[in-house]
Amino acid sequence: MKRRKNKGQKGGHSVAAVLSPECQAQEHLTAGRFRQAVDAFKALYKKNAPDYKAQLQAAYEGLYKQRLQKGMTQEAAMILDQLEKLAGDRPCAESIRLQLKRQEFAKAAETAATFMRGMNALPAKDIMLAADALVVAFDDLPQPSGLPEAINGELDRIHAALKSMGQQNNGCALDLIKPIGLRSPFGNWKWLIKGLSAFYAAEDDRALVAFAKIDAGSAAAAFAEPYARLLAGDLGNDATAKDAAFVEEVCCAAGFDVLAPVIARADYLWRVQRFRDAYDHLHGRVEGFPSIKSGIERTLTELFYNSCLEMPFDQSQKYLRHLSQSAFSFSASDPIKQLWAQRSLALHTENHSLDDEIILELWEKFLSVHHQFHGDGQKIRALVYRRLGDLFAQVIPDDSPFAFFSIFKRRERATFRNPELAERCYEKSLKADPGAKNTQMALIDFYEKNGQTAKVNKMLDQLIKQFPDEKEVLFKAGNRCLERKALLKGLNYLEQALALDPMDAKVREGFIVACIRAAHAYAQKAEIDKCRALLPRALAVSDAISEDMNRSHGFLYARWSAFELLCHHEAEAAALWEKAIAHQPAGKMTLHFFYWIAARYYGVDHRLLKENEALIQSTLKGPAKAGIAGDLAETLLYFRSLPQAYKFVLRHRKLIHGFMKRSVQEQMSCLEAKAILTYALSNHYYSPDIASLCVRNRLKSDPNDAYFRYQRYLMHQDDARLLPGLKAAMDELTTILKLSREQQEAMVTAEVQKQIQALKSGQDQARHRADPFGSMDLDDEEHDDMEDDELTEAVLRSMIDNLSPPRSSSREGRNSRTKGGRRKKSSSSGPRQMELF
Amino acid sequence: MNPYDILGITPDAGDEAVRKAYLERVKRFPPERAPHRFAAISEAYQALKDEAGRLQYECFNTKTGVASPMEAVVQHFAWGQRPAPPDFETLKRKLRACAGR
C-alpha cells in the first residue's frame, strides 16, 4: 500500500488544522508567532472589525517589537504605520521606541514630551516609555520642552543626579532625587540611582532591593540587570546570561571594562567546550596571561592550566598538547607559559598513573624550567623530589587470593609502587634540603616498611642528634627501639616525647605500650620489682574511665595481675584483679574475656586461672546474650593477629561459635550487632552464617538501619542467586544513601556513593558499547585540523608521545571488592591494636 | 578564586603579611555573618600561611578555583574592591543603548 506523504504538516499543525480560525489566530499570538497572528487576525478583522481590533493591535505590537529587537527598523516603521492607522486619532507611544532604536534621541524626546502633556489618559507602559525617552535625551532635549513644570523639575533632578553619579558624587545624587515621588513617571530612574549608589558603596542588599523595584521593560531595568545579576553572584542559565553583549555588560559592571569583550568571547567558547579556542582567545589579548602574580589573570591562569586535570583523558591530552605547543614552539619564549605548561603536564601524567620514569622526567623538566626562570630553587627541588618519593613509595595492597594465609606474617615487606625511584627521589630531596625533618621521617618510614632496619637505625641516630627536642622524632626512635627489643632506651625516648606534649594521645599510648612490654619482659625473667616499678608509670598516664584495652586502668590492672601470676604472687594478683574488676561497668564481660586470653598469652599456668576459666565456660554454655556476645567479639578482634592468642581461641572455636550463633538471634543493640558482624566478617573468625543471621535479625528490629541495609546489599552482591537487577540495586543504594545521611553514618554514605558511581559508570559504559558513535564531540572545532601538527620541541614530543592510556592499575584507589566482585573480608575493622605484643 | 586574591595579597608576601591579611579579612567576614566567605578565607590561609605551603601551592595546586572565565569575573568582583562608577559620558552612552533595546 502506498503511504501518503504529508510534507506540509509538522507537529502541532495537524491539530491546528481542526481549530477554528479564531482559535488558530489566538494560538499564534500566544505562542509569539506574530506574523501568522497578524495574518489571521487581519482576515477576522475584515469580517468583524470591532471584535478583533484589540487582538490585531496586540499582534501588530508583538511583531513590531520583534522586528525592533532584530534591528529591522524599516519593517518596524511600516508596522507602526499600521498600528497608528488602527489607533485612529489616538497617538501611538510605540513610535518613541522606534526613534530610540534609530538613536534619534531628540526626536524621541519631542514625541515623549507631546505624550507627557496629556499623560493622564496614557497607559502606564506608555508613560514609562516616554519618561525613558526624556531621560536619555539629556542635552538633546528640545528647549523649551513644553513639559508641565512638575515633570520638567523632576527630569532636571534625574539628569543632575546622573551627572553627579558620573562625577562619583553619590551623596549629592541621592539628595537630588529625594523629592521625586515613587509614583512619578521617573520612579524607575529614582530606584536606579538609589540602587547604583548602594552598589558602588558596597551595600549589596540595599542595591538589590532598589533594583528589584524597577519596572521590567524600562531602560532603567535593562541598565540595572547586569548589576543585579552580578550581586546575586550567579548569572543564571537563561538566554540573557548566554548573550555575549550582556556578559560584557556584567564584566563592565564588575569593573573589568577593558577585559569585557575578551572575557565574554572566551566564556562562550568555554561553555561550548572549545577549550583550546578559549585559551587562544585570552592569550595575547589579556596582558599578563598566564600569570604567576595575583589578580584575575592568575585566576584565569589556574582555570586554564588546571582544568585539564579534571577533563576526560583524551580531551585533556589534546588540550595539553595545545598548551605545550603554545609554550614550547620556536617562536615562544615566555618562561611563565612554559612553567605553567610543564607543571600541568607533570600533574596530569601523575594523575593518570602513567609510567613512573615519564613522571620523573616531566617533573625534572619542570625543575629545569623553574631554574631558568627563578634561578636557584633548592626548596622547590626538595619539595618536588619529596612528592615524587611519596608517590613512588605508595604501598600496593596485596590483592592475591592467598593473602589470607599470610595473616600472621606481620614483618613481611610491603610492595611499593617503585622502591628504587622512591629511594632515589627521597635522597635527592634531602640533598637539596638536608635539614628537612619530614622528608627524613618519610624516608625512615619507607626503609621500615621495606625491611631495611640497618638504614632505619642509622637514620634515626642521625635524626635524634639533629632534632633532640622534636616529639615526632623521639616517638619514632622510641618505637623503633621497642621493635629492636631495646625496651629501656625506647621507654626513655617515649618518656621524653611525652614530656614535650603530655596531651598527645598517640604518644601516651606508645608510652603505655612500652611500659607493658618492658614489664612483661621483666616478669618473664622473674624480676618482679622492676616490673612493679614500671606499671604505675603507665597507670599515671592512662585513663581511669575508658574501655580501651591499651589505655584504660582496668585492663592495665588485669595485665599487672597476670604478670604477678607469672611470678606466682597469687595474693598480689588477686588484689590487682579486684582493682581491675572495680573498673568494669556492671553487666560487661570484656575484662573477663580479656583476662582469659591475655593471661594465657603471657604464659600464666592454666591451673592458676581455674576461677576465670570456669566463669567463661559457664557463660558460653549458658543462656545467649547479645551484650555478652558483643563483649566477646570485641575481645577476640583485639587478639586476632597474635598467633599464640589465636591458637588458644581456636581451641574453643566451637563453643564460641555456638554462643555467638545463639546470641545473634536475641534482641541486639546497634553497637552490639556491629561488633558481632565485624567479628563474623573478619579474616580470622570468618563466619558467614553468623553474619547473615546478625544482619537479618538487626533489620527485623530496625528495617531502616543504614549500616545493616548496606551490609545486606553487599551480601546479596556476594551471592549470585540473590543478585538484584540494576534498577533494584540502584533504588536500594539510593534509599540507603538517604538513610545513612539521616543517621549520620559517614562511612556508609561514602561507600554507597562510590557504589552508585560505579553502577552509573557501568551503565554509561554499557550505553557507549551499544552506541559508540552516538555522542557528539563538541571539543574545539577550530582545532580539528591541528591534530597532526608536529611539535617543535623535541623533548616535549617525546614526552607527549609517551603518554599512553591510563592503566587500570591496581595502584589507584581500591575498594573492598576483589576482581571477581567478591567482597574482601575485613581485616582492619574492629578495635585498634598497637604493636603491643 | 586564587587564594592570594581571597586574602588580598601578592605571591611574594611573607608569613607576617599573610597573617595580617588573614586577620583583617576575618574581621571583615566573621564566621557568624559570612560563613562561606570565612571558610574560603580559612582555606586560603591554611594554604599560604608559611613558605612551605606557598611553595606547595605554587607547584602542586590542582584546583581551578572557578568553573568558567565569567565566574572568575564574578568572584573577583565579590572579593575585590568595589569599582568606581563610570564617568558621565559612559553612563550616558550605556543608558542610551539600554533605551534603544
mmCIF file of N, CA and C in Angstrom, chain A residues 172-218:
data_model
loop_
_atom_site.group_PDB
_atom_site.id
_atom_site.type_symbol
_atom_site.label_atom_id
_atom_site.label_comp_id
_atom_site.label_asym_id
_atom_site.label_seq_id
_atom_site.Cartn_x
_atom_site.Cartn_y
_atom_site.Cartn_z
ATOM 1 N N CYS A 172 25.356 63.467 46.664
ATOM 2 C CA CYS A 172 24.639 64.558 46.007
ATOM 3 C C CYS A 172 23.516 63.983 45.142
ATOM 4 N N ALA A 173 23.817 62.883 44.425
ATOM 5 C CA ALA A 173 22.804 62.256 43.561
ATOM 6 C C ALA A 173 21.594 61.833 44.395
ATOM 7 N N LEU A 174 21.859 61.257 45.556
ATOM 8 C CA LEU A 174 20.749 60.800 46.409
ATOM 9 C C LEU A 174 19.943 61.989 46.933
ATOM 10 N N ASP A 175 20.638 63.064 47.271
ATOM 11 C CA ASP A 175 19.929 64.267 47.746
ATOM 12 C C ASP A 175 19.017 64.813 46.646
ATOM 13 N N LEU A 176 19.526 64.784 45.435
ATOM 14 C CA LEU A 176 18.761 65.355 44.313
ATOM 15 C C LEU A 176 17.457 64.589 44.049
ATOM 16 N N ILE A 177 17.490 63.298 44.211
ATOM 17 C CA ILE A 177 16.287 62.512 43.862
ATOM 18 C C ILE A 177 15.301 62.389 45.019
ATOM 19 N N LYS A 178 15.683 62.861 46.183
ATOM 20 C CA LYS A 178 14.803 62.733 47.350
ATOM 21 C C LYS A 178 13.387 63.251 47.093
ATOM 22 N N PRO A 179 13.222 64.464 46.511
ATOM 23 C CA PRO A 179 11.859 64.991 46.368
ATOM 24 C C PRO A 179 11.012 64.238 45.328
ATOM 25 N N ILE A 180 11.616 63.405 44.516
ATOM 26 C CA ILE A 180 10.839 62.711 43.472
ATOM 27 C C ILE A 180 9.991 61.609 44.112
ATOM 28 N N GLY A 181 8.687 61.672 43.846
ATOM 29 C CA GLY A 181 7.766 60.711 44.449
ATOM 30 C C GLY A 181 7.868 59.340 43.785
ATOM 31 N N LEU A 182 7.430 58.320 44.513
ATOM 32 C CA LEU A 182 7.530 56.963 43.959
ATOM 33 C C LEU A 182 6.562 56.744 42.798
ATOM 34 N N ARG A 183 5.490 57.549 42.750
ATOM 35 C CA ARG A 183 4.531 57.387 41.645
ATOM 36 C C ARG A 183 4.834 58.312 40.469
ATOM 37 N N SER A 184 5.948 58.989 40.580
ATOM 38 C CA SER A 184 6.336 59.894 39.497
ATOM 39 C C SER A 184 6.639 59.077 38.233
ATOM 40 N N PRO A 185 6.507 59.679 37.040
ATOM 41 C CA PRO A 185 6.894 58.955 35.813
ATOM 42 C C PRO A 185 8.373 58.551 35.862
ATOM 43 N N PHE A 186 9.137 59.243 36.719
ATOM 44 C CA PHE A 186 10.572 58.937 36.796
ATOM 45 C C PHE A 186 10.923 58.041 38.003
ATOM 46 N N GLY A 187 9.902 57.358 38.534
ATOM 47 C CA GLY A 187 10.102 56.476 39.691
ATOM 48 C C GLY A 187 11.176 55.422 39.437
ATOM 49 N N ASN A 188 11.148 54.825 38.230
ATOM 50 C CA ASN A 188 12.149 53.798 37.898
ATOM 51 C C ASN A 188 13.554 54.360 37.957
ATOM 52 N N TRP A 189 13.693 55.607 37.514
ATOM 53 C CA TRP A 189 15.019 56.227 37.487
ATOM 54 C C TRP A 189 15.497 56.532 38.903
ATOM 55 N N LYS A 190 14.535 56.887 39.739
ATOM 56 C CA LYS A 190 14.886 57.124 41.136
ATOM 57 C C LYS A 190 15.461 55.841 41.750
ATOM 58 N N TRP A 191 14.775 54.707 41.510
ATOM 59 C CA TRP A 191 15.255 53.431 42.045
ATOM 60 C C TRP A 191 16.610 53.050 41.466
ATOM 61 N N LEU A 192 16.789 53.357 40.184
ATOM 62 C CA LEU A 192 18.069 53.017 39.551
ATOM 63 C C LEU A 192 19.216 53.789 40.227
ATOM 64 N N ILE A 193 18.983 55.090 40.437
ATOM 65 C CA ILE A 193 20.041 55.903 41.057
ATOM 66 C C ILE A 193 20.311 55.428 42.489
ATOM 67 N N LYS A 194 19.232 55.107 43.197
ATOM 68 C CA LYS A 194 19.403 54.582 44.573
ATOM 69 C C LYS A 194 20.205 53.274 44.551
ATOM 70 N N GLY A 195 19.826 52.396 43.618
ATOM 71 C CA GLY A 195 20.478 51.087 43.502
ATOM 72 C C GLY A 195 21.950 51.225 43.161
ATOM 73 N N LEU A 196 22.252 52.092 42.202
ATOM 74 C CA LEU A 196 23.651 52.266 41.784
ATOM 75 C C LEU A 196 24.490 52.853 42.919
ATOM 76 N N SER A 197 23.885 53.820 43.640
ATOM 77 C CA SER A 197 24.620 54.410 44.776
ATOM 78 C C SER A 197 24.972 53.332 45.790
ATOM 79 N N ALA A 198 23.989 52.498 46.095
ATOM 80 C CA ALA A 198 24.229 51.415 47.064
ATOM 81 C C ALA A 198 25.257 50.428 46.516
ATOM 82 N N PHE A 199 25.170 50.129 45.217
ATOM 83 C CA PHE A 199 26.101 49.185 44.578
ATOM 84 C C PHE A 199 27.548 49.671 44.733
ATOM 85 N N TYR A 200 27.777 50.934 44.423
ATOM 86 C CA TYR A 200 29.152 51.434 44.484
ATOM 87 C C TYR A 200 29.612 51.673 45.924
ATOM 88 N N ALA A 201 28.658 51.738 46.844
ATOM 89 C CA ALA A 201 29.039 51.862 48.257
ATOM 90 C C ALA A 201 29.159 50.482 48.910
ATOM 91 N N ALA A 202 29.046 49.424 48.100
ATOM 92 C CA ALA A 202 29.133 48.026 48.564
ATOM 93 C C ALA A 202 28.032 47.682 49.566
ATOM 94 N N GLU A 203 26.857 48.356 49.429
ATOM 95 C CA GLU A 203 25.712 47.983 50.273
ATOM 96 C C GLU A 203 24.811 47.097 49.395
ATOM 97 N N ASP A 204 25.260 45.851 49.270
ATOM 98 C CA ASP A 204 24.668 44.969 48.261
ATOM 99 C C ASP A 204 23.184 44.685 48.474
ATOM 100 N N ASP A 205 22.785 44.463 49.715
ATOM 101 C CA ASP A 205 21.370 44.136 49.961
ATOM 102 C C ASP A 205 20.469 45.297 49.566
ATOM 103 N N ARG A 206 20.904 46.505 49.930
ATOM 104 C CA ARG A 206 20.103 47.685 49.589
ATOM 105 C C ARG A 206 20.041 47.856 48.073
ATOM 106 N N ALA A 207 21.151 47.613 47.413
ATOM 107 C CA ALA A 207 21.179 47.753 45.956
ATOM 108 C C ALA A 207 20.210 46.768 45.310
ATOM 109 N N LEU A 208 20.228 45.533 45.808
ATOM 110 C CA LEU A 208 19.348 44.506 45.223
ATOM 111 C C LEU A 208 17.881 44.877 45.421
ATOM 112 N N VAL A 209 17.552 45.402 46.604
ATOM 113 C CA VAL A 209 16.159 45.798 46.875
ATOM 114 C C VAL A 209 15.748 46.904 45.906
ATOM 115 N N ALA A 210 16.624 47.886 45.708
ATOM 116 C CA ALA A 210 16.287 49.000 44.818
ATOM 117 C C ALA A 210 16.119 48.519 43.379
ATOM 118 N N PHE A 211 17.044 47.681 42.929
ATOM 119 C CA PHE A 211 16.963 47.183 41.540
ATOM 120 C C PHE A 211 15.682 46.376 41.324
ATOM 121 N N ALA A 212 15.269 45.663 42.366
ATOM 122 C CA ALA A 212 14.068 44.818 42.223
ATOM 123 C C ALA A 212 12.808 45.661 42.064
ATOM 124 N N LYS A 213 12.861 46.920 42.467
ATOM 125 C CA LYS A 213 11.652 47.761 42.396
ATOM 126 C C LYS A 213 11.455 48.394 41.020
ATOM 127 N N ILE A 214 12.448 48.293 40.165
ATOM 128 C CA ILE A 214 12.341 48.914 38.832
ATOM 129 C C ILE A 214 11.417 48.070 37.957
ATOM 130 N N ASP A 215 10.507 48.750 37.228
ATOM 131 C CA ASP A 215 9.559 48.017 36.370
ATOM 132 C C ASP A 215 10.286 47.333 35.221
ATOM 133 N N ALA A 216 9.919 46.095 34.976
ATOM 134 C CA ALA A 216 10.526 45.350 33.871
ATOM 135 C C ALA A 216 10.173 46.038 32.558
ATOM 136 N N GLY A 217 11.072 45.999 31.605
ATOM 137 C CA GLY A 217 10.798 46.559 30.285
ATOM 138 C C GLY A 217 11.264 47.995 30.150
ATOM 139 N N SER A 218 11.649 48.623 31.249
ATOM 140 C CA SER A 218 12.105 50.008 31.141
ATOM 141 C C SER A 218 13.608 50.044 30.861
#
